[in-house]
Short mmCIF file of C-alpha atoms in Angstrom, two decimals:
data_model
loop_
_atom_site.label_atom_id
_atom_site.label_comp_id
_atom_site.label_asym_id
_atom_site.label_seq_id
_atom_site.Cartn_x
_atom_site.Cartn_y
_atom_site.Cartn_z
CA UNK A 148 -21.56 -10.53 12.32
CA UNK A 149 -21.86 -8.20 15.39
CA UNK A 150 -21.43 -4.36 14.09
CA UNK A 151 -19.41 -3.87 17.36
CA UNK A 152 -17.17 -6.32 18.77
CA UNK A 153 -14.43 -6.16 20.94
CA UNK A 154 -11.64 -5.09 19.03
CA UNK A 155 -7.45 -4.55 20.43
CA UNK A 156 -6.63 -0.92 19.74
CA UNK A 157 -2.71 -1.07 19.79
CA UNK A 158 -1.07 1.71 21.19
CA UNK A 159 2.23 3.09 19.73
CA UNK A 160 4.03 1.52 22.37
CA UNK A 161 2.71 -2.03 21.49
CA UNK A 162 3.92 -1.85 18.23
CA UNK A 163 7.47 -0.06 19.18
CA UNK A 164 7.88 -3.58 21.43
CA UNK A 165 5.87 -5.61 18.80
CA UNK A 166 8.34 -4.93 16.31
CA UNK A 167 10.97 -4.88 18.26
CA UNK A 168 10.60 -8.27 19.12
CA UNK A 169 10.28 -9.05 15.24
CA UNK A 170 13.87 -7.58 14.65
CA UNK A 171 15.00 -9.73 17.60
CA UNK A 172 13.80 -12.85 15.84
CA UNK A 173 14.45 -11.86 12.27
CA UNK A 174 18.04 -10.10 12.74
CA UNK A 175 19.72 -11.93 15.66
CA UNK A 176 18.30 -15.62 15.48
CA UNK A 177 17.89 -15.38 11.67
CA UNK A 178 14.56 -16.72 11.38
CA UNK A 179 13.36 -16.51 7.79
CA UNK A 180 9.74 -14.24 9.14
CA UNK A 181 7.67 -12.02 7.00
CA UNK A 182 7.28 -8.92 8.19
CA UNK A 183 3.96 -7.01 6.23
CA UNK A 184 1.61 -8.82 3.35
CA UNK A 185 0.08 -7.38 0.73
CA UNK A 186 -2.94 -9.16 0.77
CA UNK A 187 -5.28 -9.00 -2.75
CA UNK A 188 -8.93 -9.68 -1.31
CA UNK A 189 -10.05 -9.18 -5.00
CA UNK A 190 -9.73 -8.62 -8.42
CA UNK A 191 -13.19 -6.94 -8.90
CA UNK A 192 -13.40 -3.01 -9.01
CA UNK A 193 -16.03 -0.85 -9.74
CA UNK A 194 -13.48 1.54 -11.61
CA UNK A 195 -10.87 0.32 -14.85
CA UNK A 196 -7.86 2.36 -14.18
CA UNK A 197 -4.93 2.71 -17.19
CA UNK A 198 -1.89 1.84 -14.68
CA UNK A 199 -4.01 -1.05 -12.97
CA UNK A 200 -3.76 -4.85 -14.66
CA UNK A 201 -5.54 -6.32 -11.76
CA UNK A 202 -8.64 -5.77 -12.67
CA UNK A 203 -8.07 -7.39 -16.02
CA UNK A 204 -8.05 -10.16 -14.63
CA UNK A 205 -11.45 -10.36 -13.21
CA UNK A 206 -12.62 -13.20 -15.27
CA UNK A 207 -9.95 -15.09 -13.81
CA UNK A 208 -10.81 -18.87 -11.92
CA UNK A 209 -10.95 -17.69 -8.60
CA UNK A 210 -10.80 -13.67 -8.77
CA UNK A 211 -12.13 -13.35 -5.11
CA UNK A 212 -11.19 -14.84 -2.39
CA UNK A 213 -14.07 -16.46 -0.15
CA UNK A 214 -14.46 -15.75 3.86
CA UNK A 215 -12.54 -19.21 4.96
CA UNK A 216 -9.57 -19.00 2.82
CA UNK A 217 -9.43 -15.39 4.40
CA UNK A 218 -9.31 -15.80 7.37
CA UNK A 219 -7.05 -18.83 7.51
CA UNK A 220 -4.59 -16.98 5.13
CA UNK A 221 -4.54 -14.69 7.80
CA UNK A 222 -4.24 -17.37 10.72
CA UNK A 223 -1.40 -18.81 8.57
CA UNK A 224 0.36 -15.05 8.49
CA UNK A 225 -0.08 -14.47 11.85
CA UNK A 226 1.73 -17.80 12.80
CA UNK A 227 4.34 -17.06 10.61
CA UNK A 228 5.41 -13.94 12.80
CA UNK A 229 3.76 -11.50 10.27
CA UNK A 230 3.06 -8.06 11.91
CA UNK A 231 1.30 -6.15 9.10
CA UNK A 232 -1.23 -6.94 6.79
CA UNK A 233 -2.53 -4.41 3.96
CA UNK A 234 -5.56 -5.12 1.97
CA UNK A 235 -5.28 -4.64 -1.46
CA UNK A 236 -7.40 -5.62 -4.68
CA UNK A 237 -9.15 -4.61 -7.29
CA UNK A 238 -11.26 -2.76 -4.38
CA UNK A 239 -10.56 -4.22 -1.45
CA UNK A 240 -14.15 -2.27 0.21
CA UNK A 241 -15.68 -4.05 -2.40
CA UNK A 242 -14.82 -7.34 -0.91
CA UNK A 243 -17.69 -9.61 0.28
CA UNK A 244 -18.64 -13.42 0.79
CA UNK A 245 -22.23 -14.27 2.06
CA UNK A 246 -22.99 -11.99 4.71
CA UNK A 247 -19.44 -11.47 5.39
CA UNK A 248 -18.36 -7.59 4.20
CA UNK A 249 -14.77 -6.11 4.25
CA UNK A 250 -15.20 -4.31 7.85
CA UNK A 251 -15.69 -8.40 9.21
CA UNK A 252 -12.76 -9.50 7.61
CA UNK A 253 -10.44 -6.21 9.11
CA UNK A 254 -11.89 -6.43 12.23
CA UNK A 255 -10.96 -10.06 12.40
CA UNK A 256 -7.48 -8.97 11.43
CA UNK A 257 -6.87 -6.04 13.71
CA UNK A 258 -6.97 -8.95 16.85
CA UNK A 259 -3.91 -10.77 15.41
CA UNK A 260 -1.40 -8.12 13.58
CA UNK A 261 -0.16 -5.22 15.20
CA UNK A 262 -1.13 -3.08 12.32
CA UNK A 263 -4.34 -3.40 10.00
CA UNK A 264 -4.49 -1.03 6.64
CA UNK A 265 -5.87 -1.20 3.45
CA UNK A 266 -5.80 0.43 0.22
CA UNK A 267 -8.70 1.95 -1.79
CA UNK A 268 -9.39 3.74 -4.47
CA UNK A 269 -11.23 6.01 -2.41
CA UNK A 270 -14.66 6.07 -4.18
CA UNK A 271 -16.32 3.79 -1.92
CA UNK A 272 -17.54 5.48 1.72
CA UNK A 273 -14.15 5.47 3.84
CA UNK A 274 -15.46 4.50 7.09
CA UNK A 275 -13.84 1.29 7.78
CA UNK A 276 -12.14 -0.11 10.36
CA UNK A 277 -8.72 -0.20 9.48
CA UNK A 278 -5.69 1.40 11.39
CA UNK A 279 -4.38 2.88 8.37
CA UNK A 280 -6.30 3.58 5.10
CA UNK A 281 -4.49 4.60 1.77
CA UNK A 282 -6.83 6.14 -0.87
CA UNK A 283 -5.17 6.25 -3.90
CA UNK A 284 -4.95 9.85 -6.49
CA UNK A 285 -2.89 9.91 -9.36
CA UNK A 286 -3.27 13.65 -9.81
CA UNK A 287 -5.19 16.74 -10.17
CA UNK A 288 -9.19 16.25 -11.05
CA UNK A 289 -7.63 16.38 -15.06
CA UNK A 290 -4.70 13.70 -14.42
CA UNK A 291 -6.40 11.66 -12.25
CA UNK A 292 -10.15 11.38 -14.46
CA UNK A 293 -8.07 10.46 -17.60
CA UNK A 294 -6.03 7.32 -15.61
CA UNK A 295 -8.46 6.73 -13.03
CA UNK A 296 -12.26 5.96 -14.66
CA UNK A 297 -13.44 9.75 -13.86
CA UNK A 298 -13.53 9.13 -10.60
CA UNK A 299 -11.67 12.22 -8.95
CA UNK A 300 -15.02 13.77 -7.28
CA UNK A 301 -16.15 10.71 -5.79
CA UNK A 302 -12.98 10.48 -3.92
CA UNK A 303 -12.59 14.28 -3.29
CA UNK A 304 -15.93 14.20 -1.32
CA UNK A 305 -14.89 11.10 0.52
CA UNK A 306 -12.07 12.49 1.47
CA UNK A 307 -13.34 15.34 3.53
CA UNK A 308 -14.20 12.93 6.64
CA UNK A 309 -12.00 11.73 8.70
CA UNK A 310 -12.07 7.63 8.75
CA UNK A 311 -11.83 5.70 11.77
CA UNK A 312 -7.63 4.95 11.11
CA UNK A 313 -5.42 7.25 9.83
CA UNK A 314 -5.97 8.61 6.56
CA UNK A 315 -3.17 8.79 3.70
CA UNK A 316 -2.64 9.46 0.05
CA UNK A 317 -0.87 7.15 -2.18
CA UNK A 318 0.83 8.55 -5.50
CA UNK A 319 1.79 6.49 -8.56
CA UNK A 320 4.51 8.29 -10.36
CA UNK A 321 4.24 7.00 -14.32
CA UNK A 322 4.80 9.00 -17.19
CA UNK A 323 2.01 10.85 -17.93
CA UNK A 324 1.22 12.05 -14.06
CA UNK A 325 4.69 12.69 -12.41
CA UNK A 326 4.79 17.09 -13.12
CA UNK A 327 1.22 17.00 -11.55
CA UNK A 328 2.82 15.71 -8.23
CA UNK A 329 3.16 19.40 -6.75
CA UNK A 330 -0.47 20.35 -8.21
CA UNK A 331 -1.78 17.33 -6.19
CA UNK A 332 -0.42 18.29 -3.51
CA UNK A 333 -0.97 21.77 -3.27
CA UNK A 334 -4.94 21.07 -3.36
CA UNK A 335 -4.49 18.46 -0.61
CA UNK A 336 -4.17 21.58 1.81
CA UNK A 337 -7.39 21.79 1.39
CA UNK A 338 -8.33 18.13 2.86
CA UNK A 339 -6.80 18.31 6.65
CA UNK A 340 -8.18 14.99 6.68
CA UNK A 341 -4.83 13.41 4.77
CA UNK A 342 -2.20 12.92 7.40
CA UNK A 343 0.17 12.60 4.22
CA UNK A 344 1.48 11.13 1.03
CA UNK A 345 3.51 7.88 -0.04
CA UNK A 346 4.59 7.88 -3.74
CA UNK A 347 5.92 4.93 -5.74
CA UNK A 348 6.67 4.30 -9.26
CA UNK A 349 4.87 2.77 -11.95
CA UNK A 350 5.73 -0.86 -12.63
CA UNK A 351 5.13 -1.85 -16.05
CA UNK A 352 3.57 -5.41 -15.55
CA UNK A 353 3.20 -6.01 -19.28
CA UNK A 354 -0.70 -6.10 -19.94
CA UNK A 355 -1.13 -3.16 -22.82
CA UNK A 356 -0.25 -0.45 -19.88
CA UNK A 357 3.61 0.03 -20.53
CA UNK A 358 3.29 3.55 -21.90
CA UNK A 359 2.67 4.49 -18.72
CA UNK A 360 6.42 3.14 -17.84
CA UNK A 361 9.03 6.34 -17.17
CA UNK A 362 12.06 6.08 -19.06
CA UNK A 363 15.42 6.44 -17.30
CA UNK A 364 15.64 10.41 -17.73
CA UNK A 365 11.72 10.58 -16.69
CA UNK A 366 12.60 8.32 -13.54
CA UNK A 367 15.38 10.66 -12.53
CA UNK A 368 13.42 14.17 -12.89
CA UNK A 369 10.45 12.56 -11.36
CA UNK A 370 12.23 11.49 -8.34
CA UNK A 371 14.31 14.98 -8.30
CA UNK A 372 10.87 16.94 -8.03
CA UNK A 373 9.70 14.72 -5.42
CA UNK A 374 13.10 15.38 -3.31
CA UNK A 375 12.47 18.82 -4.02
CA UNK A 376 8.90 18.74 -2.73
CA UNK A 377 10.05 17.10 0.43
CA UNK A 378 12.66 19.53 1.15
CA UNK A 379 10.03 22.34 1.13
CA UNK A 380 7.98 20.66 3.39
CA UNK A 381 5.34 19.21 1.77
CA UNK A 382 4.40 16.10 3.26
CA UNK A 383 5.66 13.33 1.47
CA UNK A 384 5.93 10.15 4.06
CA UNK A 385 9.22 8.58 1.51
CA UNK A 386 12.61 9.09 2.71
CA UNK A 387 14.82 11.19 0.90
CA UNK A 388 17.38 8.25 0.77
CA UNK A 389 14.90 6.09 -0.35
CA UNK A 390 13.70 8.49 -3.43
CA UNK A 391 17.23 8.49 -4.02
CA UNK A 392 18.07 5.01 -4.10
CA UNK A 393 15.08 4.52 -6.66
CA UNK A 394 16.42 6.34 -9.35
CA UNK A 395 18.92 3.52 -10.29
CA UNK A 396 17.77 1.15 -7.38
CA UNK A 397 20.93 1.10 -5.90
CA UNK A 398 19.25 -0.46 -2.75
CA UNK A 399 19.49 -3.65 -1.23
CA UNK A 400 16.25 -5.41 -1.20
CA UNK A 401 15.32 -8.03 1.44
CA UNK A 402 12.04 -9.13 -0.13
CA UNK A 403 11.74 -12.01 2.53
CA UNK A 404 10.27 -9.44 4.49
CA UNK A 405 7.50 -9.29 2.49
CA UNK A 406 4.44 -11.74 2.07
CA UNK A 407 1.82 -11.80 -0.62
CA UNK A 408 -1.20 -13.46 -0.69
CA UNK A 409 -3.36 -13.27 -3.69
CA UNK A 410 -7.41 -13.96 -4.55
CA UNK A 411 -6.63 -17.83 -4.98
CA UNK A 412 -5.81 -18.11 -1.58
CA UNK A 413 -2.39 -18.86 -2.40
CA UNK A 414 1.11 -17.49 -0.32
CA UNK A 415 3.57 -16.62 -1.59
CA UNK A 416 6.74 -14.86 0.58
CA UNK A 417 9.63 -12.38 -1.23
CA UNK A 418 9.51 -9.97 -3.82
CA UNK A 419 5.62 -8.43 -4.37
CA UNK A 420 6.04 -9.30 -8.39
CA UNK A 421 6.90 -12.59 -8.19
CA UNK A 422 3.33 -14.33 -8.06
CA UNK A 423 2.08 -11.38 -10.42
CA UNK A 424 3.80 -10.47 -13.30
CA UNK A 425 7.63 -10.59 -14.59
CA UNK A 426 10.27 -9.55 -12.18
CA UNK A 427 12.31 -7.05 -13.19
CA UNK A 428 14.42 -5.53 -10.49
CA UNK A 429 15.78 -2.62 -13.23
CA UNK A 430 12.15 -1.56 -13.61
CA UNK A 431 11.40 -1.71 -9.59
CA UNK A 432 9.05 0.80 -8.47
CA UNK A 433 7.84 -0.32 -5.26
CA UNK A 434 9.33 1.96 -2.60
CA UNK A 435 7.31 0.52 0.27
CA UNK A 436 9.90 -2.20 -0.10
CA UNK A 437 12.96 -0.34 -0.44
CA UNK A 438 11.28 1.70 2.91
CA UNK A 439 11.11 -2.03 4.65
CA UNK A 440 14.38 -3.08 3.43
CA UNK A 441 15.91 0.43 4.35
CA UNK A 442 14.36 0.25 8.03
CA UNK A 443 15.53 -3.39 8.44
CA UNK A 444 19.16 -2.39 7.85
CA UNK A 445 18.61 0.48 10.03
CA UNK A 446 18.65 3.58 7.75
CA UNK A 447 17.35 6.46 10.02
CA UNK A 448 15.04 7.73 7.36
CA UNK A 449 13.32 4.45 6.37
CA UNK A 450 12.52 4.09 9.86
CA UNK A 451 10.93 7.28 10.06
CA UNK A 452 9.02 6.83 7.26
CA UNK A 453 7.70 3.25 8.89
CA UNK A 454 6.87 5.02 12.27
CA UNK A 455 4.38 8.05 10.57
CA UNK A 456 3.28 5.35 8.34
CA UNK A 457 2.13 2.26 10.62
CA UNK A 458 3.40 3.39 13.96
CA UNK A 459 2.17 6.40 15.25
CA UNK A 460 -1.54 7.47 15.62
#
Protein backbone atom coordinates (compact mmCIF):
# COMPACT_ATOMS: atom_id res chain seq x y z
CA UNK A 1 0.00 0.00 0.00
CA UNK A 2 0.96 3.70 -0.55
CA UNK A 3 3.47 4.80 2.47
CA UNK A 4 1.52 8.14 2.37
CA UNK A 5 -2.03 8.43 1.81
CA UNK A 6 -4.43 10.86 2.59
CA UNK A 7 -5.27 10.44 6.01
CA UNK A 8 -8.29 12.74 8.35
CA UNK A 9 -6.35 14.30 11.20
CA UNK A 10 -9.28 15.05 13.70
CA UNK A 11 -9.00 18.03 15.55
CA UNK A 12 -10.12 18.26 19.24
CA UNK A 13 -13.09 19.93 18.22
CA UNK A 14 -14.22 17.04 15.90
CA UNK A 15 -14.16 14.71 18.50
CA UNK A 16 -15.79 17.18 21.32
CA UNK A 17 -18.93 17.20 18.53
CA UNK A 18 -18.15 13.55 17.48
CA UNK A 19 -18.86 12.39 20.78
CA UNK A 20 -21.21 14.55 21.54
CA UNK A 21 -23.36 13.34 19.03
CA UNK A 22 -22.67 9.69 20.41
CA UNK A 23 -24.15 10.73 23.89
CA UNK A 24 -27.10 12.22 21.95
CA UNK A 25 -27.82 8.85 20.40
CA UNK A 26 -26.75 6.60 23.22
CA UNK A 27 -28.30 8.67 26.31
CA UNK A 28 -31.43 10.41 24.92
CA UNK A 29 -32.76 7.98 22.09
CA UNK A 30 -31.36 4.91 23.93
CA UNK A 31 -29.76 3.28 21.15
CA UNK A 32 -27.87 0.21 22.34
CA UNK A 33 -24.13 1.79 20.45
CA UNK A 34 -20.67 0.82 21.38
CA UNK A 35 -18.68 3.39 22.16
CA UNK A 36 -14.56 2.14 22.00
CA UNK A 37 -13.33 -1.67 20.97
CA UNK A 38 -10.64 -3.34 22.09
CA UNK A 39 -9.63 -4.89 19.11
CA UNK A 40 -6.97 -8.16 19.47
CA UNK A 41 -5.14 -8.09 15.94
CA UNK A 42 -3.10 -11.07 17.38
CA UNK A 43 -2.11 -13.49 19.68
CA UNK A 44 1.58 -13.69 18.53
CA UNK A 45 4.31 -11.70 20.55
CA UNK A 46 7.78 -11.67 20.34
CA UNK A 47 7.97 -11.39 24.30
CA UNK A 48 6.10 -14.16 27.06
CA UNK A 49 5.09 -11.89 29.80
CA UNK A 50 3.97 -13.57 33.51
CA UNK A 51 0.59 -11.36 33.76
CA UNK A 52 -0.18 -11.95 29.90
CA UNK A 53 -2.41 -15.34 28.91
CA UNK A 54 -2.81 -14.12 25.43
CA UNK A 55 0.01 -15.21 24.14
CA UNK A 56 -0.62 -18.70 25.39
CA UNK A 57 -2.78 -19.06 23.19
CA UNK A 58 -0.81 -18.69 20.09
CA UNK A 59 -1.30 -22.15 18.87
CA UNK A 60 -4.82 -21.43 18.86
CA UNK A 61 -7.12 -22.10 15.28
CA UNK A 62 -7.08 -18.79 14.09
CA UNK A 63 -4.53 -16.72 16.44
CA UNK A 64 -4.28 -13.84 13.82
CA UNK A 65 -6.60 -12.22 12.22
CA UNK A 66 -6.14 -11.85 8.28
CA UNK A 67 -6.39 -8.28 6.31
CA UNK A 68 -10.29 -8.85 5.16
CA UNK A 69 -11.76 -9.88 8.36
CA UNK A 70 -9.91 -6.61 9.57
CA UNK A 71 -11.00 -4.39 7.88
CA UNK A 72 -14.63 -5.45 7.68
CA UNK A 73 -14.60 -5.89 11.55
CA UNK A 74 -13.82 -2.46 11.42
CA UNK A 75 -16.50 -1.46 8.66
CA UNK A 76 -18.94 -3.41 10.90
CA UNK A 77 -17.75 -1.09 14.12
CA UNK A 78 -17.89 1.88 12.39
CA UNK A 79 -21.58 1.23 11.31
CA UNK A 80 -22.45 0.37 14.58
CA UNK A 81 -21.73 4.06 15.83
CA UNK A 82 -18.33 2.97 17.36
CA UNK A 83 -16.01 6.02 17.88
CA UNK A 84 -12.80 4.40 19.20
CA UNK A 85 -10.92 1.57 18.30
CA UNK A 86 -7.64 0.36 20.27
CA UNK A 87 -5.42 -2.27 18.91
CA UNK A 88 -4.47 -4.76 21.14
CA UNK A 89 -2.77 -8.35 20.89
CA UNK A 90 -0.22 -10.29 21.62
CA UNK A 91 1.78 -7.34 19.70
CA UNK A 92 -0.39 -5.60 17.86
CA UNK A 93 3.04 -3.93 15.65
CA UNK A 94 3.63 -7.32 15.04
CA UNK A 95 0.51 -7.71 13.07
CA UNK A 96 0.80 -8.54 9.33
CA UNK A 97 -1.11 -10.38 6.38
CA UNK A 98 0.60 -10.53 2.88
CA UNK A 99 1.97 -7.29 2.22
CA UNK A 100 -0.41 -5.73 4.51
CA UNK A 101 1.62 -4.40 7.92
CA UNK A 102 -0.01 -2.82 11.08
CA UNK A 103 0.57 1.01 9.88
CA UNK A 104 -2.07 -0.19 6.65
CA UNK A 105 -4.49 -1.49 8.85
CA UNK A 106 -4.40 1.98 11.37
CA UNK A 107 -4.28 4.12 8.66
CA UNK A 108 -7.35 2.48 7.25
CA UNK A 109 -8.90 2.99 10.64
CA UNK A 110 -8.00 6.56 11.43
CA UNK A 111 -10.59 7.53 8.17
CA UNK A 112 -13.62 6.01 9.98
CA UNK A 113 -13.25 6.45 14.02
CA UNK A 114 -12.66 9.59 15.56
CA UNK A 115 -9.86 8.19 17.56
CA UNK A 116 -7.19 5.47 16.47
CA UNK A 117 -4.70 3.97 19.39
CA UNK A 118 -3.03 1.00 20.04
CA UNK A 119 -1.22 -0.75 22.65
CA UNK A 120 2.35 -2.17 22.58
CA UNK A 121 4.68 -3.53 24.48
CA UNK A 122 6.96 -1.00 23.40
CA UNK A 123 9.90 -3.11 22.07
CA UNK A 124 9.06 -2.83 18.57
CA UNK A 125 10.13 0.80 16.77
CA UNK A 126 7.15 3.21 17.92
CA UNK A 127 6.66 5.09 14.83
CA UNK A 128 3.24 4.25 13.83
CA UNK A 129 0.47 5.95 12.87
CA UNK A 130 -1.84 5.88 15.54
CA UNK A 131 -3.45 8.92 17.42
CA UNK A 132 -2.68 7.52 20.66
CA UNK A 133 -0.03 4.84 21.46
CA UNK A 134 0.16 3.03 24.94
CA UNK A 135 3.50 1.23 25.59
CA UNK A 136 3.13 -0.85 28.33
CA UNK A 137 5.95 -0.97 31.75
CA UNK A 138 5.22 -2.86 34.65
CA UNK A 139 8.03 -1.29 36.64
CA UNK A 140 11.51 -0.32 37.21
CA UNK A 141 14.29 -2.11 34.75
CA UNK A 142 14.25 -5.00 37.94
CA UNK A 143 10.24 -5.32 38.11
CA UNK A 144 9.60 -5.00 34.76
CA UNK A 145 12.66 -7.72 33.27
CA UNK A 146 11.35 -10.35 35.80
CA UNK A 147 7.35 -10.01 34.42
CA UNK A 148 8.07 -8.72 31.15
CA UNK A 149 10.72 -11.24 29.06
CA UNK A 150 13.83 -8.78 29.90
CA UNK A 151 12.68 -6.47 27.81
CA UNK A 152 12.93 -3.08 29.84
CA UNK A 153 15.93 -1.57 27.58
CA UNK A 154 14.39 -2.23 24.41
CA UNK A 155 11.50 -0.18 25.42
CA UNK A 156 13.52 2.47 27.39
CA UNK A 157 15.38 3.35 24.11
CA UNK A 158 12.17 3.39 22.17
CA UNK A 159 10.80 5.50 24.29
CA UNK A 160 13.05 8.45 23.91
CA UNK A 161 11.34 9.52 20.44
CA UNK A 162 8.46 11.01 20.18
CA UNK A 163 5.84 8.83 17.90
CA UNK A 164 3.67 10.29 15.45
CA UNK A 165 0.32 10.21 18.18
CA UNK A 166 0.54 10.85 21.55
CA UNK A 167 2.63 8.81 23.62
CA UNK A 168 1.45 7.14 27.06
CA UNK A 169 2.41 4.63 29.67
CA UNK A 170 0.19 1.92 30.78
CA UNK A 171 0.70 0.31 34.38
CA UNK A 172 -0.56 -3.10 35.50
CA UNK A 173 -0.90 -3.05 39.21
CA UNK A 174 -0.57 -7.03 40.41
CA UNK A 175 1.05 -8.19 43.34
CA UNK A 176 4.44 -8.36 42.87
CA UNK A 177 4.83 -4.71 40.97
CA UNK A 178 2.33 -2.31 42.76
CA UNK A 179 5.30 -0.49 45.56
CA UNK A 180 7.41 0.01 42.33
CA UNK A 181 4.60 2.36 40.96
CA UNK A 182 6.38 5.62 42.40
CA UNK A 183 9.97 4.20 41.26
CA UNK A 184 8.45 3.95 37.71
CA UNK A 185 7.42 6.94 37.74
CA UNK A 186 10.02 8.90 39.12
CA UNK A 187 12.44 7.63 36.16
CA UNK A 188 9.75 8.57 33.62
CA UNK A 189 10.94 12.29 34.25
CA UNK A 190 13.50 11.40 32.44
CA UNK A 191 11.43 10.44 29.08
CA UNK A 192 9.51 13.94 28.22
CA UNK A 193 8.34 11.89 25.51
CA UNK A 194 5.37 10.17 27.89
CA UNK A 195 2.51 12.59 27.99
CA UNK A 196 1.39 10.30 31.05
CA UNK A 197 0.29 7.18 32.80
CA UNK A 198 -3.02 4.96 32.96
CA UNK A 199 -2.88 2.16 35.60
CA UNK A 200 -5.25 -0.80 35.95
CA UNK A 201 -5.32 -3.86 37.94
CA UNK A 202 -4.35 -7.25 37.32
CA UNK A 203 -7.15 -9.59 36.30
CA UNK A 204 -6.51 -13.04 37.15
CA UNK A 205 -7.83 -14.87 33.94
CA UNK A 206 -7.03 -18.32 35.31
CA UNK A 207 -4.11 -19.70 33.02
CA UNK A 208 -1.17 -20.55 35.81
CA UNK A 209 -0.79 -16.51 36.32
CA UNK A 210 -3.09 -15.99 39.48
CA UNK A 211 -0.23 -15.27 41.87
CA UNK A 212 0.03 -12.30 40.30
CA UNK A 213 -3.76 -11.54 41.61
CA UNK A 214 -3.73 -8.73 44.72
CA UNK A 215 -5.60 -9.80 47.57
CA UNK A 216 -8.23 -7.48 49.08
CA UNK A 217 -5.70 -5.65 51.58
CA UNK A 218 -3.03 -5.51 48.52
CA UNK A 219 -5.92 -3.97 46.26
CA UNK A 220 -6.65 -1.32 48.83
CA UNK A 221 -2.86 -0.12 49.60
CA UNK A 222 -2.16 -0.35 45.97
CA UNK A 223 -4.88 1.91 45.01
CA UNK A 224 -4.13 4.25 48.24
CA UNK A 225 -0.44 4.83 46.87
CA UNK A 226 -1.69 5.52 43.54
CA UNK A 227 -4.24 8.29 45.05
CA UNK A 228 -1.37 9.45 46.85
CA UNK A 229 0.82 9.72 43.76
CA UNK A 230 -1.86 11.65 42.00
CA UNK A 231 -2.33 14.09 44.66
CA UNK A 232 1.38 15.05 44.44
CA UNK A 233 1.20 15.56 41.00
CA UNK A 234 2.57 12.92 39.31
CA UNK A 235 0.85 12.28 36.24
CA UNK A 236 -1.40 9.57 36.53
CA UNK A 237 -4.30 10.02 33.64
CA UNK A 238 -7.05 7.77 36.32
CA UNK A 239 -9.46 9.72 38.22
CA UNK A 240 -9.23 9.82 41.76
CA UNK A 241 -12.95 8.66 41.95
CA UNK A 242 -12.29 6.06 39.72
CA UNK A 243 -9.11 4.60 41.81
CA UNK A 244 -11.50 4.84 44.47
CA UNK A 245 -14.34 3.06 43.20
CA UNK A 246 -11.87 0.11 42.29
CA UNK A 247 -10.98 -0.84 45.55
CA UNK A 248 -14.38 -2.62 46.19
CA UNK A 249 -15.81 -1.76 42.64
CA UNK A 250 -18.49 0.07 43.93
CA UNK A 251 -19.08 1.46 40.35
CA UNK A 252 -21.70 1.03 38.00
CA UNK A 253 -20.51 -0.56 34.89
CA UNK A 254 -22.20 0.00 31.49
CA UNK A 255 -20.16 -2.55 29.54
CA UNK A 256 -22.47 -2.00 26.41
CA UNK A 257 -20.24 0.69 25.79
CA UNK A 258 -17.65 -1.42 25.08
CA UNK A 259 -16.94 -3.72 21.94
CA UNK A 260 -14.42 -6.48 21.58
CA UNK A 261 -13.31 -8.05 18.72
CA UNK A 262 -10.89 -10.84 18.95
CA UNK A 263 -8.21 -12.74 16.33
CA UNK A 264 -11.18 -15.02 15.00
CA UNK A 265 -12.79 -12.22 13.63
CA UNK A 266 -15.53 -12.60 15.92
CA UNK A 267 -17.68 -9.44 17.90
CA UNK A 268 -18.57 -9.52 20.66
CA UNK A 269 -20.24 -6.14 22.58
CA UNK A 270 -20.26 -5.70 26.77
CA UNK A 271 -17.97 -6.53 29.33
CA UNK A 272 -14.04 -6.94 27.86
CA UNK A 273 -13.91 -10.61 29.77
CA UNK A 274 -16.71 -12.05 28.47
CA UNK A 275 -15.30 -13.61 25.10
CA UNK A 276 -11.91 -14.20 27.07
CA UNK A 277 -11.83 -15.72 30.21
CA UNK A 278 -14.35 -16.05 33.36
CA UNK A 279 -16.17 -12.98 34.41
CA UNK A 280 -15.76 -12.04 37.64
CA UNK A 281 -16.97 -8.58 38.44
CA UNK A 282 -15.37 -8.97 42.34
CA UNK A 283 -11.98 -9.45 40.69
CA UNK A 284 -12.54 -6.40 38.02
CA UNK A 285 -9.50 -4.61 37.23
CA UNK A 286 -10.16 -2.85 34.15
CA UNK A 287 -10.40 0.86 34.98
CA UNK A 288 -10.60 2.02 31.37
CA UNK A 289 -14.14 0.78 31.82
CA UNK A 290 -15.04 2.13 35.03
CA UNK A 291 -13.34 5.62 33.27
CA UNK A 292 -16.08 4.99 30.25
CA UNK A 293 -18.81 4.10 32.48
CA UNK A 294 -17.86 7.06 34.90
CA UNK A 295 -17.77 9.65 31.87
CA UNK A 296 -21.08 8.26 30.48
CA UNK A 297 -22.90 9.06 33.73
CA UNK A 298 -21.18 12.28 33.77
CA UNK A 299 -18.63 12.10 36.65
CA UNK A 300 -16.39 15.23 36.15
CA UNK A 301 -13.24 13.28 36.68
CA UNK A 302 -13.89 10.35 34.30
CA UNK A 303 -14.41 12.85 31.75
CA UNK A 304 -11.25 14.40 32.31
CA UNK A 305 -9.48 11.48 32.25
CA UNK A 306 -11.25 10.61 28.61
CA UNK A 307 -10.35 14.15 27.25
CA UNK A 308 -6.17 13.89 28.10
CA UNK A 309 -6.58 10.39 27.09
CA UNK A 310 -8.31 10.35 23.48
CA UNK A 311 -9.33 13.94 23.19
CA UNK A 312 -6.82 16.38 23.31
CA UNK A 313 -3.55 16.50 21.23
Amino acid sequence: MSDNPIIPIRTSLERVRGLAGFYFRRKILGRDLPLLASFKLSYRCNLKCAPCPYHRRVDADRASIGWESATAALDELHRAGCRIVVFEGGEPLMWSDGTHRFRDLARYARGRFLCTAATTNGTLPLDVPVDVLWVSLDGTKPTHDRLRSHSFDRVWENLRTPPRGKLLVHFTLNRENWRDLEGLLDVLKHRPAVRGVTLQLFYPYGQGEEALALSTSERREAIGLAIRLKDRGHPILNSRRALENMVANSWTCHDRLLVNVDPDGSITQGCYVRSRGAVRCGDCGFTPVAELSGAFDLAPGSILAGWKAFVSP
